[in-house]
């Protein structure tokens, strides 16, 4: 009994400490009755315990794994990606989600080679992507996020990041010359930048935009739960693609309006999406180039500029140019909110994922693209002539916010 009492007291002290030291949450003026991504954001104490527990268990598993086994796991990690890509690209998860089916029936419906498909599905089961019940297969909680038409689907991201055209960039990064020349893997492999490449291929551009949109709901939920936007201000998402983030923000801020600024080829889809969502009177798209000589004067009305997953795509000089253009058009007192994988502010598990994303920037994006720390963002702001201090806003997410007044 004494031991139980001591454990109960220790747990109470821990919970009290976590509650007392956790950042405060933000309550927007309106939460849609038909659902909000905020519902998927856990309370701060729960999030902190879950992250700490995950880091501890992962560390324990690695500490008890033989070095030679660890090497094999790392060297064959690409095989895991191939399995999830094969099952996602061939719509296996979509076909078994509603009604579990046998491998033979799946192969017949999808016109695939039965024996090979069964072996790939067995690997998917081993990775926790499929569950077997007798002769039939069904989806798991993980693969349910790889369906085509579900909220928060990661299908587009899996298909984009594993698209065969991406592999030569990674090959170039490892053995093809990037480490000797300092050029990105994509530039070495294709002698052009990633952006120029997809701009000339509308199907790949749409695939990329879909992949970025697949992160929108979860990221927007974290942002809305962590940052207070002006109640009746103008929110401007620079590089906001098809407007998914802005749409969700405006649903929670009904008196606010917004602008998405992106490539002209993208903005046509943005405007159509706003019209379909019934917010065309409050939201619009403006086409242009944030690396051009100046941003459109209409962006001068923005109270808050948002840069989500933008600056990590560019080197310091280009990032500084983007920031200078924003600062030049911004009215006095406007805020800039950068949402990125900010380095050095999370636990080991999240920092590992950020390190891998940093390599992805090195492989796929123009030379110099990278993830950054708070200090590196502050240096970019200073280089762009923004003198206000940078403020870190941590979220219950792998993403963090860095805010600065313009």
Coordinates of C-alpha atoms in Angstrom, one line a residue:
X1 CA 0.0 0.0 0.0
X2 CA 2.8 2.4 0.8
X3 CA 4.4 1.7 -2.6
X4 CA 1.1 2.3 -4.4
X5 CA 0.6 5.5 -2.4
X6 CA 4.1 6.7 -3.3
X7 CA 3.5 5.9 -7.0
X8 CA 0.2 7.7 -7.0
X9 CA 1.7 10.7 -5.3
X10 CA 4.6 10.7 -7.8
X11 CA 2.2 10.5 -10.7
X12 CA 0.2 13.4 -9.3
X13 CA 3.3 15.5 -8.9
X14 CA 4.4 14.7 -12.4
X15 CA 1.0 15.6 -13.9
X16 CA 0.9 18.8 -11.9
X17 CA 4.4 19.7 -13.1
X18 CA 3.5 19.0 -16.7
X19 CA 0.3 21.1 -16.5
X20 CA 2.1 23.9 -14.7
X21 CA 5.0 24.1 -17.1
X22 CA 3.1 23.5 -20.4
X23 CA 2.4 26.4 -22.8
X24 CA -1.1 27.7 -22.8
X25 CA -3.4 26.7 -25.6
X26 CA -5.2 29.2 -27.9
X27 CA -9.0 29.2 -28.4
X28 CA -10.1 30.7 -31.7
X29 CA -13.3 32.7 -31.9
X30 CA -15.2 29.9 -33.6
X31 CA -14.9 26.1 -33.8
X32 CA -16.9 24.6 -36.6
X33 CA -19.7 22.2 -35.5
X34 CA -19.0 19.8 -38.3
X35 CA -15.5 19.2 -37.1
X36 CA -12.2 20.9 -36.5
X37 CA -8.6 19.7 -36.8
X38 CA -8.1 21.0 -33.3
X39 CA -9.8 17.9 -32.1
X40 CA -6.8 15.8 -33.1
X41 CA -4.4 18.0 -31.1
X42 CA -3.8 16.4 -27.7
X43 CA -3.6 18.4 -24.4
X44 CA -0.1 19.6 -23.7
X45 CA 0.6 17.2 -20.7
X46 CA -0.6 14.2 -22.8
X47 CA 1.6 15.2 -25.7
X48 CA 4.7 15.7 -23.6
X49 CA 4.2 12.3 -21.8
X50 CA 3.6 10.5 -25.2
X51 CA 6.7 12.1 -26.8
X52 CA 8.9 11.3 -23.8
X53 CA 7.6 7.7 -23.6
X54 CA 8.1 7.2 -27.3
X55 CA 11.7 8.5 -27.1
X56 CA 12.4 6.3 -24.1
X57 CA 11.0 3.1 -25.7
X58 CA 12.8 3.8 -29.0
X59 CA 16.0 4.5 -27.2
X60 CA 15.6 1.3 -25.2
X61 CA 14.9 -0.7 -28.3
X62 CA 18.0 0.6 -30.0
X63 CA 20.2 0.1 -27.0
X64 CA 19.2 -3.6 -26.9
X65 CA 19.7 -4.2 -30.6
X66 CA 22.9 -5.8 -31.7
X67 CA 25.1 -3.4 -33.8
X68 CA 25.1 -5.7 -36.8
X69 CA 21.3 -6.0 -36.7
X70 CA 21.1 -2.2 -36.4
X71 CA 23.3 -1.8 -39.5
X72 CA 21.1 -4.2 -41.4
X73 CA 17.9 -2.3 -40.4
X74 CA 19.4 1.0 -41.5
X75 CA 20.8 -0.4 -44.8
X76 CA 17.5 -1.9 -45.8
X77 CA 15.2 0.9 -44.7
X78 CA 14.6 1.7 -48.3
X79 CA 12.8 -1.6 -48.7
X80 CA 10.2 -0.4 -46.2
X81 CA 9.5 2.6 -48.4
X82 CA 9.2 0.4 -51.5
X83 CA 6.6 -1.7 -49.7
X84 CA 4.4 1.2 -48.6
X85 CA 4.8 2.8 -52.1
X86 CA 3.8 -0.4 -53.9
X87 CA 0.7 -1.0 -51.8
X88 CA -0.3 2.7 -51.9
X89 CA 0.3 3.3 -55.6
X90 CA -1.6 0.2 -56.6
X91 CA -4.6 1.2 -54.4
X92 CA -4.4 -2.0 -52.3
X93 CA -5.4 -0.1 -49.1
X94 CA -8.4 1.5 -50.8
X95 CA -9.8 -1.8 -52.1
X96 CA -9.5 -3.7 -48.7
X97 CA -10.6 -0.9 -46.4
X98 CA -14.4 -1.3 -46.7
X99 CA -14.4 -5.1 -47.2
X100 CA -11.4 -7.3 -46.3
X101 CA -10.5 -9.5 -49.2
X102 CA -8.1 -12.4 -50.0
X103 CA -4.9 -11.8 -51.8
X104 CA -6.3 -13.7 -54.8
X105 CA -9.4 -11.5 -55.0
X106 CA -7.3 -8.3 -54.7
X107 CA -5.0 -9.5 -57.4
X108 CA -8.0 -10.2 -59.7
X109 CA -9.7 -6.8 -59.0
X110 CA -6.5 -4.8 -59.5
X111 CA -5.2 -7.0 -62.4
X112 CA -1.9 -7.8 -60.6
X113 CA 0.3 -10.9 -60.4
X114 CA -1.1 -12.9 -57.5
X115 CA 2.0 -14.5 -56.2
X116 CA 4.1 -11.4 -56.2
X117 CA 1.3 -9.3 -54.7
X118 CA 0.8 -11.8 -51.9
X119 CA 4.5 -11.5 -51.0
X120 CA 4.3 -7.7 -51.0
X121 CA 1.2 -7.8 -48.8
X122 CA 2.9 -10.2 -46.4
X123 CA 5.7 -7.6 -46.1
X124 CA 3.0 -5.0 -45.5
X125 CA 1.5 -7.1 -42.7
X126 CA 5.0 -7.4 -41.1
X127 CA 5.3 -3.6 -41.2
X128 CA 1.9 -3.1 -39.6
X129 CA 0.2 -1.8 -42.7
X130 CA -2.2 -4.7 -43.2
X131 CA -4.0 -7.0 -40.8
X132 CA -4.7 -10.6 -41.7
X133 CA -7.8 -12.5 -40.6
X134 CA -7.7 -16.0 -42.0
X135 CA -7.3 -15.6 -45.8
X136 CA -8.4 -12.0 -45.9
X137 CA -6.5 -8.7 -45.4
X138 CA -7.8 -5.4 -44.1
X139 CA -6.3 -2.0 -43.2
X140 CA -4.8 -0.8 -39.9
X141 CA -4.9 2.5 -38.2
X142 CA -1.7 3.5 -40.1
X143 CA -2.8 2.4 -43.6
X144 CA -6.2 4.0 -43.1
X145 CA -4.4 7.3 -43.6
X146 CA -3.3 6.1 -47.1
X147 CA -6.8 6.0 -48.6
X148 CA -7.6 8.3 -51.5
X149 CA -10.5 10.2 -50.1
X150 CA -10.2 10.5 -46.3
X151 CA -9.5 13.6 -44.2
X152 CA -5.8 13.8 -43.4
X153 CA -4.8 11.3 -46.1
X154 CA -1.1 10.8 -46.6
X155 CA -1.5 9.0 -49.9
X156 CA -0.4 11.9 -52.1
X157 CA 2.7 12.4 -50.0
X158 CA 3.7 8.7 -50.1
X159 CA 3.3 8.7 -53.9
X160 CA 5.2 11.9 -54.4
X161 CA 8.2 11.2 -52.1
X162 CA 8.6 7.7 -53.6
X163 CA 8.0 8.7 -57.3
X164 CA 10.8 7.1 -59.3
X165 CA 11.9 10.5 -60.6
X166 CA 13.0 11.4 -57.1
X167 CA 15.5 8.5 -56.8
X168 CA 18.3 9.9 -59.0
X169 CA 18.5 12.9 -56.8
X170 CA 19.2 10.7 -53.8
X171 CA 21.7 8.6 -55.8
X172 CA 23.5 11.8 -56.7
X173 CA 23.5 12.9 -53.1
X174 CA 25.2 9.8 -51.9
X175 CA 27.6 8.8 -54.8
X176 CA 26.8 11.0 -57.7
X177 CA 28.8 14.2 -56.9
X178 CA 26.7 16.3 -54.5
X179 CA 29.1 15.7 -51.6
X180 CA 32.0 16.8 -53.7
X181 CA 30.4 19.8 -55.6
X182 CA 27.9 21.2 -53.1
X183 CA 25.2 21.0 -55.7
X184 CA 21.8 19.5 -54.8
X185 CA 21.2 16.0 -55.8
X186 CA 18.4 17.1 -58.1
X187 CA 20.7 19.6 -59.9
X188 CA 23.4 16.9 -60.3
X189 CA 20.9 14.3 -61.6
X190 CA 18.8 16.6 -63.9
X191 CA 20.9 19.7 -64.5
X192 CA 17.9 21.8 -63.4
X193 CA 16.1 22.7 -60.2
X194 CA 13.2 20.8 -58.8
X195 CA 10.9 23.7 -59.3
X196 CA 11.8 24.2 -62.9
X197 CA 11.4 20.5 -63.5
X198 CA 7.9 20.2 -62.1
X199 CA 6.8 23.5 -63.6
X200 CA 7.2 21.9 -67.0
X201 CA 5.3 18.8 -65.9
X202 CA 1.8 19.7 -64.8
X203 CA 1.0 16.2 -63.5
X204 CA 4.0 16.2 -61.2
X205 CA 3.3 19.8 -60.1
X206 CA -0.3 18.7 -59.2
X207 CA 1.1 15.6 -57.4
X208 CA 3.5 17.8 -55.4
X209 CA 0.7 20.3 -54.4
X210 CA -1.4 17.3 -53.4
X211 CA 1.4 16.0 -51.2
X212 CA 1.8 19.4 -49.5
X213 CA -2.0 19.6 -49.0
X214 CA -1.9 16.2 -47.3
X215 CA -0.1 17.8 -44.3
X216 CA -2.5 20.8 -44.2
X217 CA -5.2 19.6 -41.9
X218 CA -2.9 18.3 -39.1
X219 CA -0.6 21.3 -39.3
X220 CA -3.5 23.7 -39.4
X221 CA -4.9 22.1 -36.3
X222 CA -1.7 22.6 -34.4
X223 CA -1.3 26.2 -35.6
X224 CA -4.8 27.2 -34.7
X225 CA -4.4 25.6 -31.3
X226 CA -1.1 27.5 -30.7
X227 CA -1.2 30.9 -32.3
X228 CA -3.8 33.7 -31.9
X229 CA -4.5 35.5 -35.2
X230 CA -6.2 38.9 -35.4
X231 CA -9.9 38.4 -35.1
X232 CA -10.9 40.6 -38.1
X233 CA -7.5 40.9 -39.8
X234 CA -6.2 39.8 -43.2
X235 CA -4.2 36.6 -43.2
X236 CA -1.9 36.1 -46.1
X237 CA -0.4 32.6 -46.9
X238 CA 2.7 33.2 -49.0
X239 CA 3.3 30.0 -51.1
X240 CA 0.0 28.7 -49.7
X241 CA -0.7 26.4 -52.7
X242 CA -4.4 25.5 -53.1
X243 CA -5.4 27.4 -49.9
X244 CA -6.1 24.5 -47.6
X245 CA -4.4 26.2 -44.6
X246 CA -6.1 29.5 -45.2
X247 CA -9.5 27.9 -45.6
X248 CA -9.2 26.2 -42.2
X249 CA -8.0 29.4 -40.6
X250 CA -10.9 31.3 -41.9
X251 CA -13.3 28.7 -40.7
X252 CA -12.1 29.4 -37.2
X253 CA -11.8 33.2 -37.7
X254 CA -15.2 34.0 -39.4
X255 CA -14.6 37.8 -39.3
X256 CA -11.1 37.5 -41.0
X257 CA -10.3 37.5 -44.6
X258 CA -7.3 36.1 -46.5
X259 CA -5.1 35.9 -49.5
X260 CA -3.0 33.1 -50.9
X261 CA 0.0 34.2 -53.0
X262 CA 1.6 31.5 -55.1
X263 CA 2.6 30.6 -58.7
X264 CA 0.1 31.6 -61.3
X265 CA -0.4 28.0 -62.4
X266 CA -1.3 27.1 -58.8
X267 CA -3.6 30.1 -58.0
X268 CA -6.1 29.0 -60.6
X269 CA -6.8 25.9 -58.5
X270 CA -6.7 28.0 -55.3
X271 CA -9.5 30.3 -56.5
X272 CA -11.6 27.3 -57.6
X273 CA -11.1 25.7 -54.2
X274 CA -12.2 28.9 -52.3
X275 CA -15.3 29.1 -54.5
X276 CA -16.1 25.4 -53.8
X277 CA -15.7 26.0 -50.1
X278 CA -18.0 29.0 -50.1
X279 CA -15.5 31.5 -48.9
X280 CA -14.7 33.3 -52.2
X281 CA -16.0 36.6 -50.7
X282 CA -13.4 36.4 -47.9
X283 CA -10.5 34.6 -49.7
X284 CA -8.7 35.0 -53.0
X285 CA -5.6 34.0 -54.8
X286 CA -3.0 36.2 -56.3
X287 CA -0.4 34.9 -58.7
X288 CA 3.2 35.9 -58.8
X289 CA 6.8 35.1 -57.9
X290 CA 8.0 35.7 -54.3
X291 CA 11.6 35.8 -55.6
X292 CA 10.7 38.6 -58.1
X293 CA 11.5 42.3 -57.8
X294 CA 8.4 43.1 -55.6
X295 CA 5.3 41.5 -54.2
X296 CA 1.8 42.8 -55.4
X297 CA 0.7 45.9 -53.5
X298 CA -2.5 44.1 -52.4
X299 CA -0.4 42.2 -49.9
X300 CA 0.1 45.5 -48.1
X301 CA -3.2 44.9 -46.4
X302 CA -2.0 41.7 -44.7
X303 CA -2.0 41.7 -40.9
X304 CA -0.3 38.3 -40.6
X305 CA 2.0 36.7 -43.2
X306 CA 2.3 33.0 -43.1
X307 CA 5.3 31.0 -44.5
X308 CA 4.6 27.3 -44.0
X309 CA 7.1 24.8 -45.4
X310 CA 8.6 27.6 -47.7
X311 CA 12.0 28.8 -46.4
X312 CA 13.4 25.3 -46.0
X313 CA 13.1 25.0 -49.8
X314 CA 15.6 27.7 -50.4
X315 CA 19.2 28.8 -49.7
X316 CA 20.0 31.7 -47.4
X317 CA 20.2 34.2 -50.2
X318 CA 16.8 33.3 -51.7
X319 CA 15.2 33.1 -48.3
X320 CA 16.5 36.5 -47.5
X321 CA 15.1 37.8 -50.8
X322 CA 11.6 36.3 -49.9
X323 CA 11.8 38.0 -46.5
X324 CA 12.9 41.3 -47.9
X325 CA 10.0 41.3 -50.4
X326 CA 7.5 40.6 -47.6
X327 CA 9.0 43.3 -45.3
X328 CA 8.9 45.8 -48.2
X329 CA 5.2 45.4 -48.9
X330 CA 4.1 44.8 -45.2
X331 CA 2.5 47.6 -43.2
X332 CA 4.1 48.6 -40.0
X333 CA 3.2 46.2 -37.1
X334 CA 2.3 43.3 -39.3
X335 CA 3.4 39.9 -38.1
X336 CA 5.3 37.2 -40.0
X337 CA 4.7 33.6 -38.8
X338 CA 7.1 30.9 -40.1
X339 CA 6.0 27.3 -39.7
X340 CA 8.9 24.8 -40.2
X341 CA 10.8 21.9 -38.8
X342 CA 12.8 24.1 -36.4
X343 CA 15.9 22.3 -35.4
X344 CA 17.0 21.8 -31.8
X345 CA 13.7 22.4 -30.0
X346 CA 12.2 18.9 -29.7
X347 CA 13.0 15.4 -28.3
X348 CA 15.4 12.9 -30.0
X349 CA 12.7 11.2 -32.1
X350 CA 11.4 14.4 -33.7
X351 CA 14.9 15.7 -34.1
X352 CA 15.8 12.5 -36.0
X353 CA 12.9 13.0 -38.4
X354 CA 14.0 16.7 -38.9
X355 CA 17.5 15.5 -39.7
X356 CA 16.1 13.2 -42.4
X357 CA 14.0 16.0 -43.8
X358 CA 17.1 18.2 -43.9
X359 CA 18.7 15.6 -46.2
X360 CA 15.6 15.6 -48.3
X361 CA 16.0 19.3 -48.8
X362 CA 19.7 18.7 -49.8
X363 CA 18.7 16.0 -52.3
X364 CA 15.6 17.4 -53.9
X365 CA 15.7 21.2 -53.6
X366 CA 18.0 23.9 -55.0
X367 CA 21.5 24.0 -53.5
X368 CA 21.5 25.5 -50.0
X369 CA 17.9 24.5 -49.1
X370 CA 17.8 23.3 -45.5
X371 CA 16.0 23.1 -42.2
X372 CA 17.1 25.8 -39.7
X373 CA 17.3 26.6 -36.0
X374 CA 15.8 29.6 -34.3
X375 CA 19.2 31.3 -34.4
X376 CA 19.4 30.7 -38.1
X377 CA 15.9 32.1 -38.7
X378 CA 16.9 35.2 -36.6
X379 CA 20.0 35.6 -38.8
X380 CA 17.8 35.5 -41.9
X381 CA 15.4 38.1 -40.5
X382 CA 18.3 40.4 -39.7
X383 CA 19.8 40.0 -43.2
X384 CA 16.4 41.0 -44.6
X385 CA 16.4 44.2 -42.5
X386 CA 13.9 42.9 -40.0
X387 CA 15.2 44.2 -36.6
X388 CA 12.5 42.8 -34.2
X389 CA 13.5 39.7 -32.2
X390 CA 12.4 36.2 -33.3
X391 CA 10.0 34.4 -31.0
X392 CA 9.7 30.6 -30.9
X393 CA 6.2 29.3 -30.5
X394 CA 6.3 25.5 -29.8
X395 CA 3.4 23.4 -30.9
X396 CA 2.1 19.9 -30.2
X397 CA 3.6 18.9 -33.5
X398 CA 6.9 18.2 -35.2
X399 CA 6.5 21.7 -36.6
X400 CA 7.2 24.9 -34.6
X401 CA 6.4 28.5 -35.3
X402 CA 8.9 31.4 -35.4
X403 CA 7.2 34.8 -35.2
X404 CA 8.6 38.2 -35.9
X405 CA 7.1 41.7 -36.2
X406 CA 7.7 43.5 -39.5

